[in-house]
Coordinates of C-alpha atoms in Angstrom, one line a residue:
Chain A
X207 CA 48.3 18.6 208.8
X208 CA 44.4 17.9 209.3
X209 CA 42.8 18.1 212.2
X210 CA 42.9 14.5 214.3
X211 CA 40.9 12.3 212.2
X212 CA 40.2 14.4 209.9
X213 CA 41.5 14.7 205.9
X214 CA 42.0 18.0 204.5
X215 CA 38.7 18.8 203.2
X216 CA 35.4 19.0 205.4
X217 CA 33.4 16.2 205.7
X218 CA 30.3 17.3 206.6
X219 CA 27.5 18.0 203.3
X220 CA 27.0 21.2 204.9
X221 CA 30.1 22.5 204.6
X222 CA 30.6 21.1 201.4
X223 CA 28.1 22.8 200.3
X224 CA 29.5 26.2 201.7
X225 CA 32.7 25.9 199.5
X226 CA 30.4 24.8 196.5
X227 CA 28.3 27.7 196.5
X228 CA 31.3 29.7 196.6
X229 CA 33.3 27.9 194.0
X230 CA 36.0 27.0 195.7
X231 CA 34.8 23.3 195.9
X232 CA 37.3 20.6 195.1
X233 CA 35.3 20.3 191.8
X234 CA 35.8 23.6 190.9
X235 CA 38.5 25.2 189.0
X236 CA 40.0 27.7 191.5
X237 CA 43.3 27.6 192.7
X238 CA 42.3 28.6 195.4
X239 CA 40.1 25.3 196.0
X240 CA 42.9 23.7 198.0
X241 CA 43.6 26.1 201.1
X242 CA 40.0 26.5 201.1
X243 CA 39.2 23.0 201.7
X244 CA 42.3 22.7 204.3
X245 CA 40.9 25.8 206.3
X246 CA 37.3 24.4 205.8
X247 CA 38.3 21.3 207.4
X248 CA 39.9 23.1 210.4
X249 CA 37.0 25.4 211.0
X250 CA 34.6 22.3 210.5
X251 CA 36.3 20.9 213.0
X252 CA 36.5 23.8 215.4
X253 CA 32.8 24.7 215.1
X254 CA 31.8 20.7 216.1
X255 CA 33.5 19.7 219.3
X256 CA 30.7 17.5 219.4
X257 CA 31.7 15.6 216.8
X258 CA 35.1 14.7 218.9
X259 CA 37.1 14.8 222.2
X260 CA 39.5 17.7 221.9
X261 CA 39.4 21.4 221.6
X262 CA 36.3 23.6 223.0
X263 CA 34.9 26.0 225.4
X264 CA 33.6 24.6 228.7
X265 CA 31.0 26.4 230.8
X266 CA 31.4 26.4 234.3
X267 CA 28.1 26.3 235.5
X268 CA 28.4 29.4 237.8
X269 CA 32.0 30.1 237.4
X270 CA 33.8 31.0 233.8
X271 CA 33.7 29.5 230.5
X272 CA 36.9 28.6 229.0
X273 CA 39.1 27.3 226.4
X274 CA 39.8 23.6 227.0
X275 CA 41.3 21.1 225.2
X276 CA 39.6 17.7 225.7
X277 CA 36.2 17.1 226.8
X278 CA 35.7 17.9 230.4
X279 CA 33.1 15.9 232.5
X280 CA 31.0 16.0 235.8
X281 CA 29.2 13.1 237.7
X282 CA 26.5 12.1 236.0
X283 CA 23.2 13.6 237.5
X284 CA 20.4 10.9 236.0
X285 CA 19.5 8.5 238.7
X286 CA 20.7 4.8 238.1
X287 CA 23.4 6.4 235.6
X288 CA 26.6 6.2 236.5
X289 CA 28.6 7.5 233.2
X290 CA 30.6 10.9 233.7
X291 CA 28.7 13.5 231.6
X292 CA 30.0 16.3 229.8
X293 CA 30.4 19.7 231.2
X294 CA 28.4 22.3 228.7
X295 CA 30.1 23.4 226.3
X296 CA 30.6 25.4 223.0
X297 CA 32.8 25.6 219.6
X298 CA 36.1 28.1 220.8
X299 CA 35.0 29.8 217.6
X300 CA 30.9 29.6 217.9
X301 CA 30.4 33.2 217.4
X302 CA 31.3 32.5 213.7
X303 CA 30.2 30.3 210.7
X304 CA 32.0 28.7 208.4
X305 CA 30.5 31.3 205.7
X306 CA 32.8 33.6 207.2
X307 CA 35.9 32.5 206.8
X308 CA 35.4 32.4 202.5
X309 CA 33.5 36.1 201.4
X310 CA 36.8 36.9 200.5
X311 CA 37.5 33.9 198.8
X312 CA 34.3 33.6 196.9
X313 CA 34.2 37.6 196.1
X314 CA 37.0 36.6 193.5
X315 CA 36.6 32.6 192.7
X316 CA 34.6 33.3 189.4
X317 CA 36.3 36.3 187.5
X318 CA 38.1 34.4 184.2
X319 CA 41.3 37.0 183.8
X320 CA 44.2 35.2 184.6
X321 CA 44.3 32.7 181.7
X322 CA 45.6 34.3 178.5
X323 CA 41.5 33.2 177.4
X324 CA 40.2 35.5 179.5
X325 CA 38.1 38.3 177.3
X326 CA 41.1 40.8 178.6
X327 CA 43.8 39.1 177.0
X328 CA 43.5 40.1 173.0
X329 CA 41.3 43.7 174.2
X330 CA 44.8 44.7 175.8
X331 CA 46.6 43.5 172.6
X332 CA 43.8 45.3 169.9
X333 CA 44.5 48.5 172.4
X334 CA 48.1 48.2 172.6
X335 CA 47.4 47.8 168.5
X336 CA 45.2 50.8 168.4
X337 CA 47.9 52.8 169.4
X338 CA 50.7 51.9 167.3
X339 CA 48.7 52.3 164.4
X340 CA 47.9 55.7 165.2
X341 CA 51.0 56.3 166.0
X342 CA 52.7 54.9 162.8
X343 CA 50.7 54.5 160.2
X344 CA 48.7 58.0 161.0
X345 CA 52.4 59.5 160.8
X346 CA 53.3 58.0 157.8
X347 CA 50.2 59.4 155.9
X348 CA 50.7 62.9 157.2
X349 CA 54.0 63.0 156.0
X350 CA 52.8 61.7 152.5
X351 CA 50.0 64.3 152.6
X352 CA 50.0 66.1 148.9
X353 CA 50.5 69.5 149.2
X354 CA 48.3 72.0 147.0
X355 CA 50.6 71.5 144.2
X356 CA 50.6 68.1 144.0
X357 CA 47.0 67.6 144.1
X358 CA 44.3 70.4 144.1
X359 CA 40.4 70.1 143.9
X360 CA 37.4 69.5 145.8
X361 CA 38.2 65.8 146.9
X362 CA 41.8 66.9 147.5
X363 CA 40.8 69.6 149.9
X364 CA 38.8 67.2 152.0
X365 CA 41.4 64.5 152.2
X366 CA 43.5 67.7 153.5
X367 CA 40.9 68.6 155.9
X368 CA 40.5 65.3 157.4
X369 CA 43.9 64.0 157.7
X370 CA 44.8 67.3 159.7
X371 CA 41.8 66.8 161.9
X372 CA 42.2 63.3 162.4
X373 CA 45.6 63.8 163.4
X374 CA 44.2 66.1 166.1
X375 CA 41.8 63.0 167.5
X376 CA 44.6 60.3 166.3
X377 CA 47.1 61.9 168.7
X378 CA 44.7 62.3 171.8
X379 CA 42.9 59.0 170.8
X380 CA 46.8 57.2 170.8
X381 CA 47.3 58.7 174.6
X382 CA 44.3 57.0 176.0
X383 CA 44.9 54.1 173.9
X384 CA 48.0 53.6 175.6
X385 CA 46.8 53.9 178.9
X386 CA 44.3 52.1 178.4
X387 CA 46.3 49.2 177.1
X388 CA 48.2 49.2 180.5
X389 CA 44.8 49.6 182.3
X390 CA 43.2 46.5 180.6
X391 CA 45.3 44.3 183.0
X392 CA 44.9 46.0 186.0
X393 CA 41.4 44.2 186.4
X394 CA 43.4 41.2 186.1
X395 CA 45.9 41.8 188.4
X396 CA 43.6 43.3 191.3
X397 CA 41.5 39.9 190.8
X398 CA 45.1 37.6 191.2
X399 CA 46.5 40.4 193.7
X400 CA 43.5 39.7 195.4
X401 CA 43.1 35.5 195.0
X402 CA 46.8 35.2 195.9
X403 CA 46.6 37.5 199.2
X404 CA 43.7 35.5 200.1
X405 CA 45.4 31.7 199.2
X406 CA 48.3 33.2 201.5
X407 CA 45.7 33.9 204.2
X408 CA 44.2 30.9 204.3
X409 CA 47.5 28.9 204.0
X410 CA 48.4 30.9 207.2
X411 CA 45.7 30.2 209.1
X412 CA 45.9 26.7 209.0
X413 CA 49.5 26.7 209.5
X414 CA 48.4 28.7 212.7
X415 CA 45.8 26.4 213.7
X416 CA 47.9 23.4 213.2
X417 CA 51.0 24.6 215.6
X418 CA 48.5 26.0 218.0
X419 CA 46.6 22.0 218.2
X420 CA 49.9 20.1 217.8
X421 CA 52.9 22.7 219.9
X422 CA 50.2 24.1 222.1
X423 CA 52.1 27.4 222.5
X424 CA 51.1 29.9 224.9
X425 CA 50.7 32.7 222.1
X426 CA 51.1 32.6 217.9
X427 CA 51.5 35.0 215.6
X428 CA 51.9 33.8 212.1
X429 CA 52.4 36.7 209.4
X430 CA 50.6 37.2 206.4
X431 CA 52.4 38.2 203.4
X432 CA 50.9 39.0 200.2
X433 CA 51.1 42.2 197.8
X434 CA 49.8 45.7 198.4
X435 CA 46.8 45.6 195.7
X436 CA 46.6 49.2 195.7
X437 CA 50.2 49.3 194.0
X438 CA 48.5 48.2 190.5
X439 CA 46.3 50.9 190.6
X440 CA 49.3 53.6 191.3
X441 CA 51.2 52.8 187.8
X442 CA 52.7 50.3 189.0
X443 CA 52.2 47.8 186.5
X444 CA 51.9 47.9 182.7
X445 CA 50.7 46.0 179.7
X446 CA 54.1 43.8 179.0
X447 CA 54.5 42.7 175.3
X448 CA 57.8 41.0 175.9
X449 CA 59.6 42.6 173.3
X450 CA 57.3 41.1 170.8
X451 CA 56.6 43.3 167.4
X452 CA 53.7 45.4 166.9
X453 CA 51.2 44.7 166.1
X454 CA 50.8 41.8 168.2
X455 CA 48.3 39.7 165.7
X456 CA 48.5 36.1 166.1
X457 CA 47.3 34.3 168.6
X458 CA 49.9 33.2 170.4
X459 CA 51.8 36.3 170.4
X460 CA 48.8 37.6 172.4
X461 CA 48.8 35.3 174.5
X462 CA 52.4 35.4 175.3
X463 CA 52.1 39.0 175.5
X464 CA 49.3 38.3 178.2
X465 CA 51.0 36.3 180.8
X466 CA 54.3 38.7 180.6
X467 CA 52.1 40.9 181.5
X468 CA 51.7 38.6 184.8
X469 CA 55.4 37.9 185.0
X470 CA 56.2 41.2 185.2
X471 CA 54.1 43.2 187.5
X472 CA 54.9 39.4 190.3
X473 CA 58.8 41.3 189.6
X474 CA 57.8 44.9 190.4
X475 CA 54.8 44.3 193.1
X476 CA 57.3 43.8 196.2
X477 CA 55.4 41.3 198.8
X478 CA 55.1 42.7 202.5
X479 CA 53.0 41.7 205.3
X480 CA 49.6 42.0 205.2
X481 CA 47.9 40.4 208.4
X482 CA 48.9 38.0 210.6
X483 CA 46.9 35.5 212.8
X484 CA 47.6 34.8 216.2
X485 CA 46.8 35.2 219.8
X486 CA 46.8 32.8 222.9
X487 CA 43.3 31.6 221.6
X488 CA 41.4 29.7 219.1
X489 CA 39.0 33.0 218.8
X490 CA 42.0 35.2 218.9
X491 CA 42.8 33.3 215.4
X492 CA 39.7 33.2 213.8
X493 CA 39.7 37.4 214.7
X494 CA 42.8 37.5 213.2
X495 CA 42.3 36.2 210.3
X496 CA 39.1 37.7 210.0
X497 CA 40.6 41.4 209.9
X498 CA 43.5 40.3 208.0
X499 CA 40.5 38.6 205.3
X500 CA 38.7 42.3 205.8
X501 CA 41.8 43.9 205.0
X502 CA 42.7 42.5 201.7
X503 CA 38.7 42.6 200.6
X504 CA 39.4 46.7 201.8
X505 CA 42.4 46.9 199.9
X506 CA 41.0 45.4 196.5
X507 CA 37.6 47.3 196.8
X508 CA 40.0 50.6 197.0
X509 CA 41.9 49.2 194.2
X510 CA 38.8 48.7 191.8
X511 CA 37.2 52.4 192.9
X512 CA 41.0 53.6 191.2
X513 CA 40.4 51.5 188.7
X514 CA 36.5 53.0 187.9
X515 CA 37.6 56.0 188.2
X516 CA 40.8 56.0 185.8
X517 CA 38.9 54.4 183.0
X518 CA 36.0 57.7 184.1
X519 CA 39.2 59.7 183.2
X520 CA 40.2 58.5 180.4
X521 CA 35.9 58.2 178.9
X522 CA 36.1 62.2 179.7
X523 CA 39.0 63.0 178.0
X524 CA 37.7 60.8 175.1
X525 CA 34.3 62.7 175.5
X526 CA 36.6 66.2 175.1
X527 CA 39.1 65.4 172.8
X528 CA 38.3 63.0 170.1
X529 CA 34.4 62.8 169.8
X530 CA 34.0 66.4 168.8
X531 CA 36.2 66.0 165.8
X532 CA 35.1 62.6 164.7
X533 CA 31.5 63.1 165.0
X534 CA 32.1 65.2 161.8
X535 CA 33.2 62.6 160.1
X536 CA 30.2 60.2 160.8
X537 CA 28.8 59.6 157.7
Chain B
X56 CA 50.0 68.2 136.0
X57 CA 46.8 68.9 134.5
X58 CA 45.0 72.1 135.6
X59 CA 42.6 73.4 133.2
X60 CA 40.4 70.5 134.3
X61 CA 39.8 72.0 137.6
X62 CA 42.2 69.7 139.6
X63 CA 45.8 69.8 139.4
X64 CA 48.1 66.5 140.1
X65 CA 51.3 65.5 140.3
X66 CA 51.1 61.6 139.6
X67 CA 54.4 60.3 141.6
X68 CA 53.1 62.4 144.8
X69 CA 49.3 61.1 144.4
X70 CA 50.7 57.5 144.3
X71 CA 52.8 57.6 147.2
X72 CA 50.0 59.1 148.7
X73 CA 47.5 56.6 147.4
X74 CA 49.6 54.0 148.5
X75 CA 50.0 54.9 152.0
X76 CA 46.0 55.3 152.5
X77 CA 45.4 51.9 150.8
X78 CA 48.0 50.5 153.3
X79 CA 46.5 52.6 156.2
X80 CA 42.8 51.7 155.5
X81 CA 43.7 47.7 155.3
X82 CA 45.2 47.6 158.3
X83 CA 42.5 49.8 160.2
X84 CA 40.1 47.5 158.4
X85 CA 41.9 44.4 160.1
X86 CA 42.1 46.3 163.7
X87 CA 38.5 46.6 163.5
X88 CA 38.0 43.1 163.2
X89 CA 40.2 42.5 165.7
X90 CA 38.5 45.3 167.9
X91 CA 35.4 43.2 167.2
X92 CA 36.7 40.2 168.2
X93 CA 37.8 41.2 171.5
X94 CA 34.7 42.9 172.2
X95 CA 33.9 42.4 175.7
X96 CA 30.1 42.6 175.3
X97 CA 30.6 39.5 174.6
X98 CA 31.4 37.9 177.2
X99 CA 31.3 40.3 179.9
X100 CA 29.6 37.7 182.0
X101 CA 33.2 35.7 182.9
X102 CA 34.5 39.2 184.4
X103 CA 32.2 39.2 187.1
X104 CA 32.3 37.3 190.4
X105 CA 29.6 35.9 192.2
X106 CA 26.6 37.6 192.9
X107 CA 23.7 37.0 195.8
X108 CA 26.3 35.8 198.6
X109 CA 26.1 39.2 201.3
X110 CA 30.1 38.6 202.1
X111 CA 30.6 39.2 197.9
X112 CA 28.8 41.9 197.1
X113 CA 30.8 44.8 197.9
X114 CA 33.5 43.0 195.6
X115 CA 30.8 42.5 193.0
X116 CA 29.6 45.9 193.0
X117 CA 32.9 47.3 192.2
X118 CA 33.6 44.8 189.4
X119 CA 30.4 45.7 187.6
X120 CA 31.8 49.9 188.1
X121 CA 34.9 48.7 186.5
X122 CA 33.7 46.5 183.6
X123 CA 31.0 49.1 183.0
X124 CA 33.1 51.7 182.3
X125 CA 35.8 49.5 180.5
X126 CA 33.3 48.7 178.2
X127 CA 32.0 52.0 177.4
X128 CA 35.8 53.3 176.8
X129 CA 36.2 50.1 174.9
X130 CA 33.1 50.6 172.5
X131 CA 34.1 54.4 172.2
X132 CA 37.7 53.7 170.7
X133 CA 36.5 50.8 168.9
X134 CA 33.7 53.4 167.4
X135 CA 36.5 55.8 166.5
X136 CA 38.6 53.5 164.8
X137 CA 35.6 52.6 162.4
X138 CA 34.9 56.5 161.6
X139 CA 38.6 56.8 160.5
X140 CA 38.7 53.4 158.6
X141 CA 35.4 54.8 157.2
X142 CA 37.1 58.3 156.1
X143 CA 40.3 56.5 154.4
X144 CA 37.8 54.5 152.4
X145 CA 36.7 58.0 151.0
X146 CA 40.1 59.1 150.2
X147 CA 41.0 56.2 148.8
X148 CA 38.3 56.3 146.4
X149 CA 38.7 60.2 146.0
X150 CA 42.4 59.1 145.1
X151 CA 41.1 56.4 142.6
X152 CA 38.8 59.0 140.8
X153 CA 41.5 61.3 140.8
X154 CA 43.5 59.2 139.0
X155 CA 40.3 58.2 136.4
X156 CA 39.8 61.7 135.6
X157 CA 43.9 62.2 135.2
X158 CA 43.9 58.9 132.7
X159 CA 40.6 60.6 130.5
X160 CA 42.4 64.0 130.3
X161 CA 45.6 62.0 129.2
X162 CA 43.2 60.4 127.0
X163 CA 41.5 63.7 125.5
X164 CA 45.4 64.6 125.0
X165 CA 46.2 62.1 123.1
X166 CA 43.2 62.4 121.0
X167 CA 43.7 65.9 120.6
X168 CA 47.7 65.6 119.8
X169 CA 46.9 63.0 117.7
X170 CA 44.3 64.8 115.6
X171 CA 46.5 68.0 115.0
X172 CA 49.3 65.6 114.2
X173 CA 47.3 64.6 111.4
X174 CA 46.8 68.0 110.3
X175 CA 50.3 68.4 110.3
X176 CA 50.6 65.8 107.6
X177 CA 48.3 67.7 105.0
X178 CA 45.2 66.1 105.7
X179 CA 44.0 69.8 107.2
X180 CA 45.5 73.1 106.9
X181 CA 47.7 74.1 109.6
X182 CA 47.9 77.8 111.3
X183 CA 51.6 78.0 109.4
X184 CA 50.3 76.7 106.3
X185 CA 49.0 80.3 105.1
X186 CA 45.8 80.9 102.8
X187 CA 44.3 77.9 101.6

């Protein structure tokens, strides 16, 4: 439901222009471009009681200032003028702008991962490659290795040399592969951890907003569910190649292989609650849902520092393990 | 086997071998490619988010950390790969000339057999043939 009058996108240019410069406009291609305009609309609404006759905070001139929720009027003052005159008053939410309510939303409208085009998608698959063919074909050719009486000589002894050091760097090289493979996605699935968490968030809020306006409660509390980003980061998930064959070479192989990847980690990360909104008052909301939109920005930041740091890990080992004996071989 | 040459081979074993490095060397030749393809220097640009908006940047920053660093591990195995396709390519020809030098010994055999068989037949002495 909209607010009263209202459709469920804002109406004013300049908070249009808000969701635009965010890119979660109705013209742009983010899911999450839906909620957003729904929430939008709400806030819009909240921020402008001028703009209608319902909810907003009336000051008392000497006494308090308080939520209301229709306008609230006082004897007009102007001689010769004999229409009531509204009470001052203020947005229930005017310590906030509708920027606000969307850094976390726009922090992650622009990153292209989820789509099996996404630049992620055949890496994860030439990784996941990487190491099988280390750790076949590599085996295969050490176990066909001639041995000093099947073929002597100069160029004999280096093909000897080399395939026993490259199976040195071939074996520590196949570990980070494989890690690596299963990290590739990760960035992806902090990115949709984080969109979805956010989507829920504002989905909640405007369910929140909507009883509050239409049941007038004396208290809400709507919960937040979503997934613990941080759980991607702990091992959680994995590069998923669906039982396909290595190595995974045609197009839609990868592809497939990519949004497995997807379908699997949505099976293992378990959804809990995140946030909630609530609280006797519009602000109490908007507070709410700020920390909760705080939280999952927190809990994705964490998530991506892991993430730095693990592919830091793996660069070191590389740096130790592999380089050393390869460099020989640069010719 | 032929040693005197100053290499000794033992053709079946230098085949199988041979065949497993040509196979080995195409297929680290296509991974390359592939490797290439899914470079993401390329378009490292649609991993980032938006930039310039003050409740994004903390997001942003992180991002770039990770796609940084996934690019340098990316480049570095990608690098690796090539040095290793580059080594079987040296094998592979090493196996090739093996084989040439093995085929112009057999050759010189040949030559040689055929030569003394000659001889045999009266058109030169032989060692058993006594005094001439």
């Amino acid at each position: 439901m909209a607010p009263p009058d209202r459709d469920d996108y804002p109406r004013r240019p300049d908070s249009r222009a808000v969701l635009e410069r965010r890119k979660i406009d109705s013209d742009a291609h983010s899911r999450m471009a839906h909620n957003a305009g729904r929430l939008a609309s709400w806030v819009e609404w909240l921020l402008h009681p001028e703009e209608h006759e319902f909810d907003r905070r009336v000051n008392y001139p000497g006494g308090p200032s308080m939520e209301v929720t229709e306008r609230v009027t006082k004897a007009n003052q102007t001689p010769g003028n004999f229409e009531p005159v509204d009470v001052p008053f203020e947005s229930v939410i005017a310590r906030f702008d509708l920027d606000q309510f969307f850094d976390g939303m726009a922090a992650f409208a622009t990153q292209e991962v989820e789509t099996p085009r996404s630049v992620l998608s055949p890496a994860a698959a030439a990784m996941k490659n990487v190491w099988w063919l280390g750790d076949k074909r590599m085996l295969e050719l050490v176990a066909k290795k001639p041995t000093e009486e099947q073929w002597s000589g100069t160029a004999a002894d280096k093909a000897r040399t080399f395939i026993e050091d490259v199976t040195t760097a071939v074996t520590q090289l196949n570990k980070i592969a494989e890690e690596f493979a299963d990290m590739v996605p990760r960035y992806a699935l902090i990115v949709k951890g984080a969109r979805d968490n956010l989507d829920r968030a504002a989905a909640e809020a405007v369910a929140a907003f909507e009883k509050k306006f239409s049941e007038r409660p004396p208290d809400i509390s709507v919960d937040i569910k979503g997934i613990v980003i941080a759980a991607i980061v702990a091992g959680a998930t994995a590069y998923a190649t669906g039982g396909l064959a290595l190595p995974l070479i045609k197009e839609a192989m990868i592809g497939a292989a990519w949004s497995k990847t997807f379908e699997e980690a949505a099976g293992i990360l378990e959804s809990k609650v995140r946030g909630h909104v609530g609280g006797p008052l519009w602000i109490d909301l908007a507070k709410t849902y700020m920390r909760t939109q705080a939280d999952i920005l927190a809990d994705a930041i964490r998530s991506l520092e892991i993430l730095a740091s693990d592919y830091q890990g793996l660069i070191g080992r590389f740096d130790t393990d592999v380089y050393p004996i390869l460099k020989n071989y640069v010719q | 086997v032929s040693e005197p040459w100053g290499f000794r081979v033992q053709l079946a074993s230098l085949e199988t071998f041979a065949e497993a490095v040509r196979t080995t060397r195409d297929e680290y030749a296509a991974m390359n490619g592939q490797l290439a393809a899914a470079d993401p220097a390329q378009r490292e640009a649609t991993l980032y988010g938006l930039v310039m908006l003050p409740g994004s940047r903390a997001v942003d920053e992180k991002c770039h950390a990770v796609v940084t660093a996934y690019k340098s591990l990316y480049s570095k195995v990608a690098w690796a790969q090539t040095v290793i396709k580059a080594q079987l390519d040296v094998i592979a020809a090493n196996v090739t000339e093996t084989h040439q030098l093995y085929s112009d010994v057999e050759t010189r055999h040949e030559a040689m057999f055929r030569g003394l068989l000659a001889g045999d037949l009266g058109e030169r002495p032989g060692p058993d043939d006594g005094p001439a």
